[in-house]
Amino acid sequence: MAIPRIDDHLPELMPFIRELAAAYHADEVTHAQHTLDDREKLVMRVRAFFTPERMEAFERVIPGWVEMASYADGITLIHEMSVLVALVLLPEYKTLSAEQQRLSEWIMLFHDVEKKLRGKRDHVHPFRSAANAGRTLGALGFEVYGDADQIDAWARVLSNAIKLNGNGEEIPDNSYLPEITDGIRALFGWDTPGGLIVRGVLFHQIIDNIEEYPQAAPLTVDEVRRYINAPLFPVLEVVMLADSDAWALFDLERRARWREETHNVFANLSRMLGRA
């Protein structure tokens, strides 16, 4: 089936993202670097874009959007827009097929929708956000193979997949991954558009790629081999590049360092998975 487009549901979003990306690129060409003023301009444009009416429109498409935007003065809302800007600027995104580009856009739109910031990092939001995506994809036109009750039962598994680390922080409990991924296969398919989106959201913060910010519960080598396959690999690489870029859009030295680290990690994964 054809992959539904974000434009079909939120027609103003991607044109706005392309405007932000063009402005970012123009600033980079003009200044040869970025300033705090450049970041503030982006923040102000995002805040102006999200009128109460647009917030309601996003909530109808992506349930949980309004709550996500309410935490920490909207920092995750700014990040959601920044990550889409980073995505469309990526050379790697431009080399993807049109279908892979759409998948990466949807993953980015869902990836942090369940992030809840209460004075500390939210390590388990990828699992909750994957559950949100699973509950929502059918209404967006993606093919799903289970009914609402079955998807809700699977989503509850994701909600329970939590344990405490040595610091008493909640982190993902990867021992639930076999049950979670069996549910993905049954309810959405494994390499279908819906399955790839749910998997991309689920795994977007589960591979160590930035030395400064190690993941709370990274996959083991065996788990990488089990869950990251050829259809997901290029999309997940672009998603993780865009996610790290978005946090360093206005710090070009850090952005370049994080990009190199992420490329190196995925090059090693590619060799490990027999892709190179």
Coordinates of C-alpha atoms in Angstrom, one line a residue:
M1 CA 0.0 0.0 0.0
A2 CA 1.1 3.6 -0.5
I3 CA 2.5 5.3 2.6
P4 CA 0.2 8.0 3.8
R5 CA 1.8 11.5 3.7
I6 CA 2.0 13.9 6.6
D7 CA 0.6 16.5 4.2
D8 CA -2.7 14.5 4.0
H9 CA -3.3 15.1 7.7
L10 CA -1.2 18.2 8.6
P11 CA -0.9 20.1 5.3
E12 CA 0.8 23.1 6.8
L13 CA 3.5 21.3 8.7
M14 CA 6.1 20.3 6.0
P15 CA 5.9 23.6 4.1
F16 CA 6.6 25.3 7.5
I17 CA 9.5 22.9 8.1
R18 CA 11.0 23.6 4.7
E19 CA 10.7 27.4 5.4
L20 CA 12.6 26.9 8.7
A21 CA 15.2 24.8 6.9
A22 CA 15.7 27.4 4.2
A23 CA 16.1 30.2 6.8
Y24 CA 18.6 28.0 8.7
H25 CA 20.7 27.4 5.6
A26 CA 20.6 31.1 4.7
D27 CA 21.9 32.0 8.1
E28 CA 24.7 29.4 7.9
V29 CA 25.8 30.7 4.5
T30 CA 25.6 34.3 5.7
H31 CA 27.4 33.9 9.0
A32 CA 29.5 30.8 8.4
Q33 CA 28.3 29.8 11.9
H34 CA 25.1 30.1 14.0
T35 CA 24.3 32.3 16.9
L36 CA 22.0 32.3 19.9
D37 CA 20.0 34.9 18.0
D38 CA 19.5 32.4 15.1
R39 CA 18.2 29.9 17.6
E40 CA 15.8 32.4 19.2
K41 CA 14.4 33.3 15.8
L42 CA 13.6 29.6 15.2
V43 CA 12.0 29.3 18.6
M44 CA 9.9 32.4 18.1
R45 CA 8.7 31.2 14.7
V46 CA 7.7 27.8 16.1
R47 CA 5.8 29.4 19.0
A48 CA 4.0 31.7 16.5
F49 CA 3.1 28.8 14.2
F50 CA 1.5 26.8 17.0
T51 CA -1.6 28.8 17.6
P52 CA -4.2 27.2 19.9
E53 CA -6.1 26.1 16.7
R54 CA -3.0 24.4 15.3
M55 CA -2.3 22.7 18.6
E56 CA -5.8 21.3 18.5
A57 CA -5.3 20.2 14.9
F58 CA -2.1 18.4 15.9
E59 CA -3.8 16.8 18.9
R60 CA -6.5 15.4 16.6
V61 CA -3.9 13.7 14.4
I62 CA -1.3 12.8 17.1
P63 CA -3.0 12.3 20.5
G64 CA -0.8 13.5 23.3
W65 CA 0.7 16.4 21.3
V66 CA -0.7 19.1 23.6
E67 CA 0.5 17.4 26.8
M68 CA 4.0 16.9 25.2
A69 CA 4.2 20.6 24.4
S70 CA 3.2 21.6 27.9
Y71 CA 6.4 20.3 29.6
A72 CA 9.4 22.6 30.4
D73 CA 8.1 25.6 28.5
G74 CA 7.6 23.6 25.3
I75 CA 11.2 22.4 24.9
T76 CA 10.1 19.1 23.3
L77 CA 7.8 21.0 20.9
I78 CA 10.8 23.1 19.8
H79 CA 12.8 19.9 19.5
E80 CA 10.1 18.2 17.4
M81 CA 10.2 21.0 14.9
S82 CA 14.0 21.2 15.0
V83 CA 14.3 17.5 14.4
L84 CA 12.2 17.7 11.2
V85 CA 14.3 20.7 10.1
A86 CA 17.5 18.6 10.8
L87 CA 15.9 15.7 8.9
V88 CA 15.2 17.6 5.6
L89 CA 18.6 19.2 5.7
L90 CA 20.4 15.8 6.0
P91 CA 22.3 14.7 2.8
E92 CA 21.5 11.1 4.0
Y93 CA 17.7 11.9 4.0
K94 CA 18.0 13.2 0.4
T95 CA 19.4 9.9 -0.8
L96 CA 16.6 7.8 0.7
S97 CA 13.7 6.7 -1.5
A98 CA 10.5 8.7 -1.3
E99 CA 8.9 5.9 0.8
Q100 CA 11.9 5.9 3.2
Q101 CA 11.7 9.6 3.5
R102 CA 8.0 9.4 4.5
L103 CA 8.7 6.7 7.0
S104 CA 11.5 8.9 8.6
E105 CA 9.1 11.9 8.7
W106 CA 6.5 9.9 10.6
I107 CA 9.0 8.4 13.0
M108 CA 10.3 11.9 13.8
L109 CA 6.7 13.2 14.3
F110 CA 6.0 10.4 16.8
H111 CA 9.4 9.8 18.4
D112 CA 9.1 12.2 21.4
V113 CA 5.3 12.6 21.6
E114 CA 5.1 10.8 25.0
K115 CA 8.2 12.5 26.5
K116 CA 7.3 13.8 30.0
L117 CA 9.9 16.2 31.4
R118 CA 9.6 16.6 35.2
G119 CA 13.0 17.9 36.1
K120 CA 14.9 14.9 34.8
R121 CA 15.5 13.0 31.6
D122 CA 12.7 10.7 30.5
H123 CA 14.5 7.5 29.5
V124 CA 11.3 5.4 28.8
H125 CA 9.5 7.8 26.4
P126 CA 10.5 5.8 23.3
F127 CA 8.5 2.8 24.5
R128 CA 5.5 5.0 25.3
S129 CA 5.8 6.9 22.0
A130 CA 5.9 3.6 20.1
A131 CA 2.7 2.6 21.9
N132 CA 1.1 5.9 20.9
A133 CA 2.2 5.4 17.2
G134 CA 0.7 1.9 17.3
R135 CA -2.6 3.2 18.6
T136 CA -2.8 6.0 16.0
L137 CA -1.5 4.5 12.7
G138 CA -4.8 2.9 11.7
A139 CA -6.6 6.3 11.9
L140 CA -3.9 7.8 9.7
G141 CA -4.5 5.3 6.9
F142 CA -1.8 2.7 7.7
E143 CA -2.7 -0.9 7.5
V144 CA -2.9 -2.7 10.9
Y145 CA -3.9 -6.3 11.6
G146 CA -5.3 -6.1 15.1
D147 CA -8.4 -4.4 16.6
A148 CA -8.3 -1.7 19.2
D149 CA -8.4 -4.0 22.2
Q150 CA -5.5 -6.1 20.9
I151 CA -3.4 -3.0 20.2
D152 CA -4.3 -1.6 23.7
A153 CA -3.2 -4.9 25.3
W154 CA 0.1 -4.7 23.4
A155 CA 0.5 -1.0 24.4
R156 CA 0.1 -2.0 28.0
V157 CA 3.1 -4.3 27.7
L158 CA 5.2 -1.3 26.6
S159 CA 3.9 0.7 29.6
N160 CA 5.0 -2.1 31.9
A161 CA 8.5 -2.5 30.3
I162 CA 10.2 -0.4 33.0
K163 CA 12.8 -1.1 35.6
L164 CA 15.1 1.0 37.8
N165 CA 18.8 1.6 37.3
G166 CA 21.4 2.0 40.0
N167 CA 20.4 5.6 40.4
G168 CA 16.8 4.8 40.9
E169 CA 15.8 6.2 37.5
E170 CA 13.2 4.5 35.3
I171 CA 14.7 3.0 32.2
P172 CA 13.4 0.6 29.5
D173 CA 13.3 -3.1 30.5
N174 CA 14.6 -4.7 27.4
S175 CA 13.6 -8.2 28.6
Y176 CA 10.1 -7.3 27.3
L177 CA 11.4 -6.8 23.8
P178 CA 10.6 -10.4 22.6
E179 CA 6.9 -9.9 23.6
I180 CA 6.9 -6.3 22.3
T181 CA 8.3 -7.3 18.9
D182 CA 6.1 -10.4 18.6
G183 CA 3.2 -7.9 19.0
I184 CA 4.6 -5.6 16.3
R185 CA 4.8 -8.6 13.9
A186 CA 1.2 -9.6 14.6
L187 CA -0.5 -6.2 14.8
F188 CA 1.5 -4.1 12.2
G189 CA 3.8 -6.4 10.3
W190 CA 7.6 -6.4 10.6
D191 CA 8.7 -4.6 7.4
T192 CA 5.5 -2.9 6.5
P193 CA 5.2 0.9 6.7
G194 CA 3.4 0.6 10.1
G195 CA 5.8 -1.9 11.5
L196 CA 8.8 0.1 10.4
I197 CA 7.4 3.3 12.0
V198 CA 6.7 1.6 15.3
R199 CA 10.1 0.0 15.3
G200 CA 11.8 3.3 14.4
V201 CA 10.1 5.1 17.3
L202 CA 10.8 2.2 19.7
F203 CA 14.5 2.0 18.8
H204 CA 15.4 5.6 18.2
Q205 CA 17.1 5.9 21.6
I206 CA 18.5 2.4 22.2
I207 CA 21.8 2.3 20.4
D208 CA 24.8 4.1 21.9
N209 CA 25.8 6.7 19.3
I210 CA 26.9 9.8 21.3
E211 CA 29.7 9.5 23.8
E212 CA 28.5 12.4 25.9
Y213 CA 25.0 10.9 26.2
P214 CA 25.1 7.2 26.6
Q215 CA 21.7 5.4 26.3
A216 CA 20.1 4.2 29.4
A217 CA 19.4 0.7 28.1
P218 CA 21.2 0.0 24.9
L219 CA 20.6 -3.1 22.8
T220 CA 23.1 -5.9 23.1
V221 CA 24.9 -7.2 20.0
D222 CA 22.6 -10.1 19.8
E223 CA 19.5 -7.8 20.2
V224 CA 20.8 -5.6 17.4
R225 CA 21.1 -8.6 15.1
R226 CA 17.6 -9.7 16.1
Y227 CA 15.7 -6.4 15.8
I228 CA 17.6 -4.2 13.3
N229 CA 17.4 -5.5 9.7
A230 CA 18.0 -4.2 6.3
P231 CA 14.6 -2.4 5.7
L232 CA 14.9 -0.5 9.1
F233 CA 18.7 0.2 9.1
P234 CA 18.9 3.2 6.7
V235 CA 15.8 4.8 8.1
L236 CA 17.0 4.4 11.7
E237 CA 20.4 5.8 10.8
V238 CA 18.8 8.9 9.3
V239 CA 16.4 9.2 12.3
M240 CA 19.3 9.1 14.8
L241 CA 21.4 11.5 12.8
A242 CA 18.5 14.0 12.7
D243 CA 17.8 13.5 16.4
S244 CA 21.3 14.4 17.4
D245 CA 21.6 17.2 14.9
A246 CA 18.5 18.8 16.3
W247 CA 20.0 19.2 19.7
A248 CA 23.1 20.8 18.2
L249 CA 21.7 22.8 15.3
F250 CA 23.3 26.0 16.5
D251 CA 26.6 24.5 17.7
L252 CA 28.3 23.4 14.5
E253 CA 31.4 22.0 16.1
R254 CA 29.3 19.7 18.4
R255 CA 27.0 18.9 15.6
A256 CA 29.9 17.8 13.4
R257 CA 31.4 15.7 16.2
W258 CA 28.1 13.9 17.0
R259 CA 27.5 13.3 13.3
E260 CA 30.9 11.6 13.0
E261 CA 30.3 9.5 16.1
T262 CA 26.9 8.4 14.8
H263 CA 28.3 7.6 11.3
N264 CA 31.0 5.5 12.9
V265 CA 28.6 3.6 15.1
F266 CA 26.4 2.8 12.1
A267 CA 29.4 1.8 10.0
N268 CA 30.4 -0.7 12.7
L269 CA 26.8 -1.9 12.8
S270 CA 26.7 -2.3 9.1
R271 CA 29.8 -4.5 9.2
M272 CA 28.4 -6.5 12.1
L273 CA 25.2 -7.1 10.2
G274 CA 27.0 -8.1 7.1
R275 CA 25.9 -5.0 5.1
A276 CA 29.4 -4.0 4.2

